[in-house]
XYZ file of C-alpha atoms in Angstrom:
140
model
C 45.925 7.716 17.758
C 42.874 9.236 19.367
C 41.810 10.916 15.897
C 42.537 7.630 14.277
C 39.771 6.006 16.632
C 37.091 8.891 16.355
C 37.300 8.160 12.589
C 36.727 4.466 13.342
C 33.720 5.597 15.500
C 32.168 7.596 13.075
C 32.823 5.508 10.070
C 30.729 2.598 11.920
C 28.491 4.743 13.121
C 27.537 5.539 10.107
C 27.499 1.748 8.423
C 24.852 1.441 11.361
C 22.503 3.482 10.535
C 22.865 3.474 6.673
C 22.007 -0.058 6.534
C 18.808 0.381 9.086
C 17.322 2.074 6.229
C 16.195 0.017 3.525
C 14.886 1.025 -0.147
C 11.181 0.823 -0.545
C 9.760 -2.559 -2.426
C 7.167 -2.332 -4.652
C 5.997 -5.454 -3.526
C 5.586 -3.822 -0.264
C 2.084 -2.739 -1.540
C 0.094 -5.891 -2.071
C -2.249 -6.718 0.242
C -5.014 -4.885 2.735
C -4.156 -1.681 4.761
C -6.043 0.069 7.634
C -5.811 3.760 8.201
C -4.206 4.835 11.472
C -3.919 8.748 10.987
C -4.365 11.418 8.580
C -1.743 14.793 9.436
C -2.977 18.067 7.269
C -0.409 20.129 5.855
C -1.306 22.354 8.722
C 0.315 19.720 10.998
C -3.314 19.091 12.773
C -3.372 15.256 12.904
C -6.357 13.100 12.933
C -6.397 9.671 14.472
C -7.802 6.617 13.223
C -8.942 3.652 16.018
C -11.648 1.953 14.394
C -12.105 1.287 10.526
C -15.268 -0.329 9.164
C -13.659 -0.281 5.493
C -9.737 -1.167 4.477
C -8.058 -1.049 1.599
C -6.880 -3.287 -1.059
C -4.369 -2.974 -3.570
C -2.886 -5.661 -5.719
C -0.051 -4.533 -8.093
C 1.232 -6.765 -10.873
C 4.011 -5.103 -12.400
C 3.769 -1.365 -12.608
C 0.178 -1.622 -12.822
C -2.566 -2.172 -10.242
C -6.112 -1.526 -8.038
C -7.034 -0.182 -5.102
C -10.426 -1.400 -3.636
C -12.168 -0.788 -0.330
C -13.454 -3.755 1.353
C -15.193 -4.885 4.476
C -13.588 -7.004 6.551
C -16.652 -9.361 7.922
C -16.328 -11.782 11.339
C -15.806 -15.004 9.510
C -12.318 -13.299 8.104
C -13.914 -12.685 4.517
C -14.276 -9.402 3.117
C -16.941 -7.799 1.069
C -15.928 -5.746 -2.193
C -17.905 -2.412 -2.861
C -17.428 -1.603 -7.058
C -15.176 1.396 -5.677
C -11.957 -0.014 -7.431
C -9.475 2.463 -8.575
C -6.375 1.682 -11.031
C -3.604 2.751 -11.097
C 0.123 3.234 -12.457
C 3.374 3.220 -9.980
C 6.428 5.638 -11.400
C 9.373 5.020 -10.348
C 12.352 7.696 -10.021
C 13.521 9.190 -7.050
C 10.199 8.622 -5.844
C 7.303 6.452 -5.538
C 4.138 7.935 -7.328
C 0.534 6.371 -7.567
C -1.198 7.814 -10.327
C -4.881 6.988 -10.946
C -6.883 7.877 -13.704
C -10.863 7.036 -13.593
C -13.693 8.808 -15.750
C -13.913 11.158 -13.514
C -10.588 12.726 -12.380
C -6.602 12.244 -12.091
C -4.819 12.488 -9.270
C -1.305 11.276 -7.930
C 0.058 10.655 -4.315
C 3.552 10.222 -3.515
C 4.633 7.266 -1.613
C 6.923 8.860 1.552
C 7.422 5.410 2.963
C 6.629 2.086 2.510
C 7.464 -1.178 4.375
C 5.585 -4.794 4.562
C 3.767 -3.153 7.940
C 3.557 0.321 7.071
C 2.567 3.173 4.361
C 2.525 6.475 4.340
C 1.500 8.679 1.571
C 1.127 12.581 0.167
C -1.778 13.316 -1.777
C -2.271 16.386 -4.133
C -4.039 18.738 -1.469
C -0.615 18.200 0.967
C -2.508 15.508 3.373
C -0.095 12.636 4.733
C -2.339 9.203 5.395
C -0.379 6.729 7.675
C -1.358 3.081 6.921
C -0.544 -0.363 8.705
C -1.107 -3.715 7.389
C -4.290 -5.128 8.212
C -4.768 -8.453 10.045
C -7.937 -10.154 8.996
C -10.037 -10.958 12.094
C -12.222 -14.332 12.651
C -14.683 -15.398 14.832
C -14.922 -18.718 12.820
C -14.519 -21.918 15.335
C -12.703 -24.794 14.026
């Protein structure tokens, strides 16, 4: 009887915490994110309080941009012509690979929620992201 009950503990122990983890949505990836660290493969970690410039990526399909823009006081943003495309692959990862005139490059997506990013570039660094929440000084 007792064994009976351990393997009833331990069965929905696991159901728990299998279903806290959910599969990452491409979706997930629209919209502007703010940098909160940056950890070198080293494990040195460099914090991120105050960002001037954010990113924007829109993805329609398996294709899309990444821009940086500057969020301004009235809750607009400002575009600079930095605007990187790119590709997602999908397998048993998440891979962003861009391609510009200049260079090609990937970074692997290690997570990715509708709050939070984080991903590996090439060189082994790991950015964290969080969504970012437009700001406005506007009165109505």
């Amino acid at each position: 009887m007792k064994l009976n009950s351990i393997c009833t503990l331990v069965i929905f122990a696991t159901a728990i915490l299998t279903s806290c983890s959910s599969p990452m949505q491409p979706e997930d990836l629209n919209g502007y994110w703010e940098i909160t660290s940056v950890t070198l493969e080293d494990g040195t970690e460099r914090d991120y309080t105050v960002n001037a410039v954010v990113d924007f990526i829109e993805l329609n399909g398996s294709n899309g941009t990444r821009s940086k823009v500057k969020p301004q006081f009235d809750g607009s943003f400002i575009k600079n012509s930095a605007t990187e495309e790119f590709s997602l692959e999908q397998g048993d990862e998440f891979i962003l690979a861009y391609k510009t005139p200049y260079d090609a490059w990937e970074e692997e997506i290690l997570e990715l929620s509708s709050d939070k990013m984080r991903v590996k570039n090439r060189d082994g660094k790991v950015f964290t992201y969080k969504t970012f929440t437009p700001f406005s000084l506007k009165t109505k």
